[in-house]
Amino acid sequence: MTATATPPPLLERPPLSVRGHWIDDWRPEDKSFWERTGARIARRNLIFSIFSEHIGFSVWTLWSALVLFLGPAYGIDPAGKFLLTAVPALIGAALRIPYTFAVARFGGRNWTIFSAALLLIPAILASFMIKPGVSYTTLIVLAAIAGVGGGNFASSMTNINAFYPDRLKGWALGINAGGGNLGVAALQLVALFVLAFFGAGHPGIVAGIYIPLIVLSTLGAALYMDNLTQARNEKRGMRDAAREGHTWIMSLLYIGTFGSFIGFGFAFGQVLQVQFAEDFSTPVKAAYLTFLGPLLGSLIRPVGGALADKLGGARVTFWNFVAMAGGASIVLIASQLRSLPLYLVGFIALFVFSGIGNGSTYKMIPRIFALKNPGDEHEARRLSGAVIGIAGAIGAFGGVLVNLAFRQSFLTYKTADAAYIAFIAFYALCVLVTWAVYLRSSNRKLVGV
């Protein structure tokens, strides 16, 4: 009898790329697949996603720095400057919904190329059109166009969410978002450089520095990123996500974390100049400090995601909002005492804890839908990707509310104290909601969020 040869074991298929950068087979929850090929590809896409999103954030927050250059020759009062920073925040928030759709429609790589290249428009216009004598209406339009940078975050996060397994989403989304958020601090440092070496009469240089960086981010996405075919099959995600109560709860919480981060990032320099005018008589003095809060808040964001991976997103988010309420209380007390050192301690704390909360809340989203759809990886990913887009848009709108709160408080009371009281009340609401929905013992509670 002839022995039958044992057939060789089936080798695992690597991801199949078709039509250039399209990947047909992507199974991040399969540990063998992940270790053999998935991790390397996901890491490459993460790196270039971070670079593109970083530049997008810098362009989006461009006007948080440019308003420091708008001296008496421009004839704009503090209320008008707060409006100039609120407008790009509003446009960026509105664009996050269609940008989330775009990943499924066009592919993550393809949309990153387009959205990165689009940043050239606000950068070039701001480079040449901001000078004494320009109308306030023109400045509003230029600020609004810069809002396109705000949409990049939503498409980037939705894209990276699809690349990583559930066990690593907190870390991956935290790294992606934190690297993007660093664009706020980087922009402030660029402005400080320009103010120190060229003076306040050259705002166009700030925007001009970003033109070659935008080109590099576009080329990087084109050469090294990939599209996932499965993302194109996730239809009606927004519609289905909008019916989920958790979508709106997480959006509320994200207003408190990311809305605070981006709102304070836009407003910090102006608040310092108005509230402590005697200490910040020139824009460059304010610029020495404005980058510090966004820098620390961005660097700490991955820590928030990692803590959420280890301790649970809801628990980290709960205590984080308690800390944010404490930070806002310190700022309020410092404002009343006219204590700049205490004020800076409180404001830096707000940036740091908003960064931690950004990471922990975004970890909660994929975890919630993994628990609601056990065993159905595709459905969990489909819904969590859509919710990331919705929550990102609504959270970014919180940045508009922060700037409008400061504007109205200064107009009405000549101080920002009323705004700080409103922030404390909102953080207290977020503490209550997080406890009631995700931590309180209940038959309807999702265990493990």
Short mmCIF file of C-alpha atoms in Angstrom, two decimals:
data_model
loop_
_atom_site.label_atom_id
_atom_site.label_comp_id
_atom_site.label_asym_id
_atom_site.label_seq_id
_atom_site.Cartn_x
_atom_site.Cartn_y
_atom_site.Cartn_z
CA MET A 1 0.00 0.00 0.00
CA THR A 2 1.39 3.31 -0.99
CA ALA A 3 1.45 5.90 1.78
CA THR A 4 -0.61 8.96 1.06
CA ALA A 5 1.40 12.13 1.26
CA THR A 6 0.17 14.59 3.87
CA PRO A 7 -0.82 17.81 2.14
CA PRO A 8 1.13 20.85 3.23
CA PRO A 9 -0.65 23.19 5.64
CA LEU A 10 -2.56 26.00 4.04
CA LEU A 11 -0.62 29.20 4.23
CA GLU A 12 -2.44 32.28 5.35
CA ARG A 13 -3.20 34.65 2.53
CA PRO A 14 -1.48 38.00 2.81
CA PRO A 15 -3.57 41.11 2.17
CA LEU A 16 -4.22 41.26 -1.56
CA SER A 17 -3.69 44.66 -3.13
CA VAL A 18 -5.50 45.37 -6.37
CA ARG A 19 -5.65 48.45 -8.57
CA GLY A 20 -2.57 49.89 -6.91
CA HIS A 21 -3.27 50.66 -3.25
CA TRP A 22 -6.56 48.82 -2.60
CA ILE A 23 -6.43 46.00 0.00
CA ASP A 24 -9.16 43.36 -0.37
CA ASP A 25 -8.40 41.05 2.55
CA TRP A 26 -8.08 42.71 5.95
CA ARG A 27 -8.61 40.78 9.22
CA PRO A 28 -7.06 42.71 12.14
CA GLU A 29 -8.80 40.59 14.81
CA ASP A 30 -7.04 37.48 13.46
CA LYS A 31 -3.86 37.46 15.57
CA SER A 32 -1.87 35.31 13.13
CA PHE A 33 -2.81 37.61 10.24
CA TRP A 34 -2.02 40.67 12.35
CA GLU A 35 1.41 39.51 13.44
CA ARG A 36 2.41 38.27 9.99
CA THR A 37 1.34 41.18 7.81
CA GLY A 38 -1.33 43.38 9.32
CA ALA A 39 0.65 45.25 11.98
CA ARG A 40 3.30 46.43 9.53
CA ILE A 41 0.77 47.75 7.01
CA ALA A 42 -1.37 49.39 9.68
CA ARG A 43 1.69 51.07 11.21
CA ARG A 44 2.74 52.51 7.84
CA ASN A 45 -0.73 53.93 7.25
CA LEU A 46 -0.83 55.31 10.79
CA ILE A 47 2.45 57.20 10.34
CA PHE A 48 1.38 59.01 7.19
CA SER A 49 -2.14 59.54 8.53
CA ILE A 50 -0.63 61.33 11.54
CA PHE A 51 1.52 63.56 9.32
CA SER A 52 -1.40 64.59 7.14
CA GLU A 53 -3.72 65.15 10.09
CA HIS A 54 -1.01 67.14 11.89
CA ILE A 55 -0.76 69.59 8.99
CA GLY A 56 -4.56 69.71 8.79
CA PHE A 57 -4.79 70.77 12.45
CA SER A 58 -2.16 73.45 11.91
CA VAL A 59 -4.07 74.96 9.01
CA TRP A 60 -7.37 74.66 10.89
CA THR A 61 -6.00 76.58 13.89
CA LEU A 62 -4.03 79.02 11.74
CA TRP A 63 -6.17 81.92 12.88
CA SER A 64 -5.51 81.28 16.57
CA ALA A 65 -2.01 82.58 15.74
CA LEU A 66 -2.84 85.07 12.99
CA VAL A 67 -5.10 87.13 15.29
CA LEU A 68 -1.99 87.88 17.37
CA PHE A 69 -0.62 89.73 14.32
CA LEU A 70 -3.74 91.88 13.86
CA GLY A 71 -2.63 95.00 15.70
CA PRO A 72 -4.21 98.50 15.82
CA ALA A 73 -3.65 99.00 12.07
CA TYR A 74 -6.36 96.40 11.39
CA GLY A 75 -8.94 98.09 13.65
CA ILE A 76 -10.37 94.85 15.11
CA ASP A 77 -11.53 94.69 18.76
CA PRO A 78 -11.24 91.55 20.97
CA ALA A 79 -14.83 90.48 20.19
CA GLY A 80 -14.04 90.62 16.47
CA LYS A 81 -10.93 88.50 16.98
CA PHE A 82 -12.87 85.85 18.90
CA LEU A 83 -15.26 85.69 15.96
CA LEU A 84 -12.32 85.17 13.58
CA THR A 85 -11.31 82.08 15.58
CA ALA A 86 -14.86 80.80 16.00
CA VAL A 87 -15.56 80.76 12.23
CA PRO A 88 -12.92 78.16 11.22
CA ALA A 89 -13.90 76.07 14.24
CA LEU A 90 -17.51 76.08 13.00
CA ILE A 91 -16.62 75.23 9.39
CA GLY A 92 -14.24 72.48 10.48
CA ALA A 93 -16.90 70.95 12.72
CA ALA A 94 -19.47 70.96 9.91
CA LEU A 95 -17.06 69.31 7.46
CA ARG A 96 -16.34 66.36 9.72
CA ILE A 97 -19.56 64.58 8.77
CA PRO A 98 -18.96 64.55 4.98
CA TYR A 99 -15.27 63.80 5.55
CA THR A 100 -16.28 60.67 7.48
CA PHE A 101 -18.52 59.58 4.59
CA ALA A 102 -15.67 60.21 2.16
CA VAL A 103 -13.51 57.40 3.55
CA ALA A 104 -16.11 54.79 2.62
CA ARG A 105 -16.92 56.50 -0.66
CA PHE A 106 -13.42 57.13 -2.02
CA GLY A 107 -11.05 55.13 0.20
CA GLY A 108 -8.89 56.31 3.09
CA ARG A 109 -5.74 56.84 1.03
CA ASN A 110 -7.51 58.58 -1.83
CA TRP A 111 -9.35 60.96 0.47
CA THR A 112 -6.20 61.73 2.45
CA ILE A 113 -4.48 62.77 -0.78
CA PHE A 114 -7.35 65.07 -1.76
CA SER A 115 -7.97 66.57 1.69
CA ALA A 116 -4.25 67.21 2.20
CA ALA A 117 -3.89 68.94 -1.17
CA LEU A 118 -6.96 71.07 -0.42
CA LEU A 119 -5.06 72.72 2.43
CA LEU A 120 -2.99 74.60 -0.12
CA ILE A 121 -5.92 76.96 -0.79
CA PRO A 122 -6.20 78.54 2.70
CA ALA A 123 -2.41 78.52 3.15
CA ILE A 124 -1.71 80.34 -0.12
CA LEU A 125 -4.55 82.85 0.35
CA ALA A 126 -3.47 83.70 3.90
CA SER A 127 0.14 84.07 2.74
CA PHE A 128 -0.66 86.95 0.40
CA MET A 129 -3.91 88.61 1.46
CA ILE A 130 -3.48 89.55 5.13
CA LYS A 131 -2.19 93.10 5.38
CA PRO A 132 -3.37 96.43 6.87
CA GLY A 133 -6.35 97.80 4.96
CA VAL A 134 -7.89 94.42 4.21
CA SER A 135 -11.59 94.38 5.04
CA TYR A 136 -12.94 92.47 8.01
CA THR A 137 -15.27 90.59 5.66
CA THR A 138 -12.27 89.34 3.69
CA LEU A 139 -10.63 88.16 6.90
CA ILE A 140 -13.79 86.27 7.88
CA VAL A 141 -13.84 84.55 4.48
CA LEU A 142 -10.15 83.61 4.78
CA ALA A 143 -10.76 82.24 8.28
CA ALA A 144 -13.72 80.22 7.03
CA ILE A 145 -11.66 78.66 4.23
CA ALA A 146 -9.07 77.55 6.80
CA GLY A 147 -11.86 75.47 8.33
CA VAL A 148 -11.22 72.75 5.73
CA GLY A 149 -8.34 71.58 7.91
CA GLY A 150 -10.80 70.60 10.63
CA GLY A 151 -12.39 67.88 8.54
CA ASN A 152 -9.14 65.92 8.17
CA PHE A 153 -9.35 64.62 11.72
CA ALA A 154 -12.65 62.80 11.16
CA SER A 155 -11.58 61.03 7.98
CA SER A 156 -8.21 60.13 9.49
CA MET A 157 -9.72 58.64 12.65
CA THR A 158 -12.36 56.70 10.73
CA ASN A 159 -9.68 55.31 8.44
CA ILE A 160 -7.29 54.25 11.23
CA ASN A 161 -10.16 52.76 13.24
CA ALA A 162 -10.66 50.26 10.38
CA PHE A 163 -6.98 49.26 10.31
CA TYR A 164 -6.53 48.27 13.98
CA PRO A 165 -7.94 45.43 16.14
CA ASP A 166 -10.23 46.28 19.04
CA ARG A 167 -7.54 45.54 21.64
CA LEU A 168 -5.28 48.24 20.16
CA LYS A 169 -7.80 50.87 19.11
CA GLY A 170 -7.34 53.03 22.20
CA TRP A 171 -3.60 53.22 21.61
CA ALA A 172 -3.83 53.62 17.82
CA LEU A 173 -6.57 56.25 17.87
CA GLY A 174 -4.80 58.05 20.69
CA ILE A 175 -1.50 58.16 18.79
CA ASN A 176 -3.24 59.24 15.59
CA ALA A 177 -5.25 61.97 17.26
CA GLY A 178 -2.41 63.08 19.54
CA GLY A 179 -0.04 63.47 16.60
CA GLY A 180 -2.71 65.46 14.80
CA ASN A 181 -3.47 67.59 17.85
CA LEU A 182 0.22 68.50 18.03
CA GLY A 183 -0.44 70.58 14.94
CA VAL A 184 -2.04 73.18 17.23
CA ALA A 185 1.12 73.53 19.31
CA ALA A 186 3.36 73.40 16.24
CA LEU A 187 1.41 76.25 14.66
CA GLN A 188 1.84 78.33 17.82
CA LEU A 189 5.60 77.68 17.75
CA VAL A 190 5.79 78.70 14.09
CA ALA A 191 3.97 81.92 14.98
CA LEU A 192 6.37 82.54 17.86
CA PHE A 193 9.31 82.07 15.49
CA VAL A 194 7.86 84.53 12.98
CA LEU A 195 7.02 87.10 15.66
CA ALA A 196 10.48 86.86 17.20
CA PHE A 197 12.49 87.06 13.97
CA PHE A 198 10.25 89.00 11.55
CA GLY A 199 7.91 90.94 13.83
CA ALA A 200 4.14 91.30 13.93
CA GLY A 201 4.02 92.89 10.47
CA HIS A 202 4.44 89.62 8.56
CA PRO A 203 1.53 87.25 9.26
CA GLY A 204 1.72 85.77 5.76
CA ILE A 205 5.01 84.06 6.61
CA VAL A 206 3.22 81.82 9.12
CA ALA A 207 0.90 80.44 6.46
CA GLY A 208 3.66 80.33 3.85
CA ILE A 209 5.81 78.01 5.96
CA TYR A 210 3.09 75.36 5.67
CA ILE A 211 2.90 75.31 1.86
CA PRO A 212 5.86 72.91 1.32
CA LEU A 213 4.72 70.79 4.30
CA ILE A 214 1.30 70.39 2.71
CA VAL A 215 2.94 69.20 -0.50
CA LEU A 216 5.02 66.65 1.44
CA SER A 217 1.99 65.29 3.30
CA THR A 218 0.11 64.89 0.03
CA LEU A 219 2.99 63.00 -1.58
CA GLY A 220 3.42 60.81 1.51
CA ALA A 221 -0.23 59.75 1.42
CA ALA A 222 -0.05 59.02 -2.30
CA LEU A 223 3.06 56.88 -2.03
CA TYR A 224 2.65 55.02 1.24
CA MET A 225 -1.02 54.76 2.29
CA ASP A 226 -3.65 52.17 1.33
CA ASN A 227 -7.42 51.92 0.84
CA LEU A 228 -9.44 49.13 2.46
CA THR A 229 -12.03 47.59 0.14
CA GLN A 230 -14.17 46.53 3.10
CA ALA A 231 -14.63 50.16 4.11
CA ARG A 232 -16.60 50.71 0.90
CA ASN A 233 -19.06 48.03 1.93
CA GLU A 234 -20.05 49.75 5.19
CA LYS A 235 -23.18 51.43 3.86
CA ARG A 236 -25.72 53.49 5.80
CA GLY A 237 -23.41 53.67 8.80
CA MET A 238 -24.30 57.28 9.61
CA ARG A 239 -28.03 56.62 9.40
CA ASP A 240 -27.85 53.60 11.67
CA ALA A 241 -25.47 55.31 14.09
CA ALA A 242 -27.80 58.30 14.38
CA ARG A 243 -30.46 55.96 15.79
CA GLU A 244 -28.17 54.83 18.59
CA GLY A 245 -28.53 56.62 21.91
CA HIS A 246 -24.85 56.02 22.66
CA THR A 247 -23.94 58.12 19.63
CA TRP A 248 -25.39 61.25 21.19
CA ILE A 249 -24.11 60.48 24.66
CA MET A 250 -20.56 60.09 23.37
CA SER A 251 -20.96 63.25 21.29
CA LEU A 252 -21.88 65.17 24.46
CA LEU A 253 -18.83 63.81 26.27
CA TYR A 254 -16.60 64.64 23.33
CA ILE A 255 -17.78 68.26 23.42
CA GLY A 256 -16.33 68.35 26.92
CA THR A 257 -12.97 66.85 25.95
CA PHE A 258 -12.09 67.73 22.36
CA GLY A 259 -14.36 70.79 22.29
CA SER A 260 -12.42 72.13 25.27
CA PHE A 261 -9.04 71.29 23.74
CA ILE A 262 -9.66 72.92 20.37
CA GLY A 263 -11.66 75.82 21.82
CA PHE A 264 -8.96 76.68 24.35
CA GLY A 265 -6.32 76.20 21.64
CA PHE A 266 -8.05 78.85 19.50
CA ALA A 267 -8.72 81.24 22.38
CA PHE A 268 -5.81 80.94 24.83
CA GLY A 269 -3.57 83.62 23.33
CA GLN A 270 -6.41 86.12 23.05
CA VAL A 271 -7.62 85.49 26.59
CA LEU A 272 -4.13 86.11 27.95
CA GLN A 273 -3.83 89.38 26.04
CA VAL A 274 -7.23 90.64 27.16
CA GLN A 275 -7.39 89.38 30.75
CA PHE A 276 -3.74 90.06 31.62
CA ALA A 277 -3.03 92.96 29.28
CA GLU A 278 -0.39 94.41 31.61
CA ASP A 279 1.67 91.20 31.40
CA PHE A 280 1.17 90.60 27.66
CA SER A 281 1.53 94.01 26.07
CA THR A 282 2.92 92.55 22.82
CA PRO A 283 1.84 89.50 20.79
CA VAL A 284 5.23 87.82 21.15
CA LYS A 285 4.88 87.78 24.95
CA ALA A 286 1.61 85.88 24.65
CA ALA A 287 3.06 83.57 21.99
CA TYR A 288 5.74 82.41 24.43
CA LEU A 289 3.00 80.63 26.40
CA THR A 290 0.21 79.80 23.95
CA PHE A 291 1.92 76.69 22.56
CA LEU A 292 2.48 75.07 25.96
CA GLY A 293 -1.13 74.00 26.67
CA PRO A 294 -1.84 72.47 23.23
CA LEU A 295 1.58 70.76 23.31
CA LEU A 296 0.96 69.02 26.64
CA GLY A 297 -2.66 68.22 25.76
CA SER A 298 -1.57 66.59 22.50
CA LEU A 299 1.31 64.59 23.99
CA ILE A 300 -0.88 63.22 26.77
CA ARG A 301 -3.72 62.07 24.49
CA PRO A 302 -2.20 58.64 23.71
CA VAL A 303 -1.81 58.17 27.48
CA GLY A 304 -5.57 58.63 27.81
CA GLY A 305 -6.13 55.94 25.19
CA ALA A 306 -3.64 53.57 26.82
CA LEU A 307 -5.17 54.12 30.28
CA ALA A 308 -8.59 53.39 28.78
CA ASP A 309 -7.25 50.17 27.25
CA LYS A 310 -6.05 49.10 30.71
CA LEU A 311 -8.59 50.54 33.15
CA GLY A 312 -11.68 51.04 30.99
CA GLY A 313 -12.66 54.11 29.02
CA ALA A 314 -15.68 55.04 31.12
CA ARG A 315 -13.74 55.01 34.40
CA VAL A 316 -10.93 57.16 32.99
CA THR A 317 -13.42 59.55 31.40
CA PHE A 318 -15.39 59.93 34.64
CA TRP A 319 -12.41 60.91 36.78
CA ASN A 320 -11.02 63.03 33.98
CA PHE A 321 -14.14 65.23 33.94
CA VAL A 322 -13.86 65.59 37.72
CA ALA A 323 -10.31 66.85 37.17
CA MET A 324 -11.41 69.21 34.39
CA ALA A 325 -14.04 70.76 36.66
CA GLY A 326 -11.26 71.26 39.22
CA GLY A 327 -9.00 72.87 36.63
CA ALA A 328 -11.73 75.27 35.52
CA SER A 329 -12.37 76.16 39.19
CA ILE A 330 -8.68 77.02 39.63
CA VAL A 331 -8.83 79.25 36.53
CA LEU A 332 -11.92 81.03 37.90
CA ILE A 333 -10.28 81.66 41.28
CA ALA A 334 -7.08 82.85 39.60
CA SER A 335 -9.04 85.22 37.39
CA GLN A 336 -10.74 86.79 40.39
CA LEU A 337 -7.43 87.06 42.28
CA ARG A 338 -5.64 88.39 39.17
CA SER A 339 -2.98 85.73 39.74
CA LEU A 340 -1.23 84.89 36.48
CA PRO A 341 0.82 81.93 37.86
CA LEU A 342 -2.29 80.26 39.31
CA TYR A 343 -4.19 81.04 36.12
CA LEU A 344 -1.56 79.31 34.01
CA VAL A 345 -1.57 76.26 36.31
CA GLY A 346 -5.34 75.92 35.95
CA PHE A 347 -5.35 76.44 32.19
CA ILE A 348 -2.49 74.00 31.60
CA ALA A 349 -4.39 71.46 33.71
CA LEU A 350 -7.43 71.96 31.47
CA PHE A 351 -5.35 71.28 28.37
CA VAL A 352 -3.75 68.16 29.91
CA PHE A 353 -7.01 66.65 31.12
CA SER A 354 -8.82 67.49 27.89
CA GLY A 355 -6.07 65.53 26.12
CA ILE A 356 -6.48 62.51 28.41
CA GLY A 357 -10.25 62.67 27.95
CA ASN A 358 -9.87 62.83 24.17
CA GLY A 359 -8.05 59.50 24.27
CA SER A 360 -10.40 57.78 26.71
CA THR A 361 -13.66 58.84 25.03
CA TYR A 362 -12.47 57.68 21.61
CA LYS A 363 -11.53 54.32 23.11
CA MET A 364 -15.07 54.02 24.49
CA ILE A 365 -16.72 54.27 21.06
CA PRO A 366 -15.41 51.07 19.40
CA ARG A 367 -15.72 49.24 22.73
CA ILE A 368 -19.40 50.17 23.09
CA PHE A 369 -20.29 48.78 19.67
CA ALA A 370 -18.13 45.69 20.09
CA LEU A 371 -20.17 44.91 23.23
CA LYS A 372 -23.47 45.67 21.50
CA ASN A 373 -22.55 43.43 18.54
CA PRO A 374 -20.71 40.42 20.02
CA GLY A 375 -19.19 38.21 17.36
CA ASP A 376 -20.02 40.62 14.54
CA GLU A 377 -16.75 42.44 13.92
CA HIS A 378 -17.94 44.08 10.72
CA GLU A 379 -21.08 45.58 12.27
CA ALA A 380 -19.14 46.86 15.28
CA ARG A 381 -16.56 48.49 13.01
CA ARG A 382 -19.23 49.92 10.69
CA LEU A 383 -21.11 51.63 13.51
CA SER A 384 -18.09 52.75 15.52
CA GLY A 385 -16.55 54.35 12.41
CA ALA A 386 -19.74 56.30 11.81
CA VAL A 387 -20.02 57.36 15.44
CA ILE A 388 -16.41 58.56 15.42
CA GLY A 389 -17.40 60.88 12.57
CA ILE A 390 -20.55 62.16 14.27
CA ALA A 391 -18.93 62.61 17.69
CA GLY A 392 -15.90 64.26 16.07
CA ALA A 393 -18.11 66.81 14.33
CA ILE A 394 -20.21 67.61 17.37
CA GLY A 395 -17.15 67.68 19.62
CA ALA A 396 -15.42 70.13 17.31
CA PHE A 397 -18.51 72.33 17.49
CA GLY A 398 -17.69 72.59 21.19
CA GLY A 399 -14.68 74.65 20.11
CA VAL A 400 -17.09 77.17 18.60
CA LEU A 401 -19.07 77.31 21.85
CA VAL A 402 -15.90 77.93 23.86
CA ASN A 403 -14.93 80.92 21.71
CA LEU A 404 -18.47 82.30 21.73
CA ALA A 405 -18.62 81.89 25.52
CA PHE A 406 -15.41 83.89 25.91
CA ARG A 407 -16.65 86.53 23.45
CA GLN A 408 -19.98 86.99 25.21
CA SER A 409 -18.42 87.00 28.66
CA PHE A 410 -15.96 89.75 27.72
CA LEU A 411 -18.68 91.76 25.97
CA THR A 412 -21.06 91.54 28.91
CA TYR A 413 -18.83 91.48 32.01
CA LYS A 414 -15.40 92.61 30.71
CA THR A 415 -13.91 89.39 32.14
CA ALA A 416 -14.04 85.70 31.22
CA ASP A 417 -15.43 84.62 34.62
CA ALA A 418 -18.91 83.85 33.28
CA ALA A 419 -17.38 81.55 30.67
CA TYR A 420 -15.42 79.66 33.33
CA ILE A 421 -18.57 79.13 35.39
CA ALA A 422 -20.31 77.73 32.31
CA PHE A 423 -17.38 75.34 31.71
CA ILE A 424 -17.51 74.07 35.30
CA ALA A 425 -21.25 73.41 35.01
CA PHE A 426 -20.79 71.52 31.73
CA TYR A 427 -18.01 69.33 33.12
CA ALA A 428 -20.21 68.51 36.11
CA LEU A 429 -22.94 67.44 33.68
CA CYS A 430 -20.46 65.17 31.87
CA VAL A 431 -19.43 63.57 35.18
CA LEU A 432 -23.08 62.81 35.94
CA VAL A 433 -23.83 61.43 32.46
CA THR A 434 -20.73 59.19 32.41
CA TRP A 435 -21.62 57.73 35.80
CA ALA A 436 -25.32 57.30 35.05
CA VAL A 437 -24.89 55.58 31.68
CA TYR A 438 -21.63 53.63 31.91
CA LEU A 439 -20.66 53.17 35.58
CA ARG A 440 -23.85 52.99 37.65
CA SER A 441 -25.10 49.47 38.41
CA SER A 442 -27.99 48.78 36.05
CA ASN A 443 -29.52 45.91 34.08
CA ARG A 444 -29.04 47.92 30.88
CA LYS A 445 -25.39 48.79 31.56
CA LEU A 446 -22.77 47.67 29.05
CA VAL A 447 -20.20 45.89 31.17
CA GLY A 448 -16.60 46.67 30.22
CA VAL A 449 -16.88 50.02 28.42
#
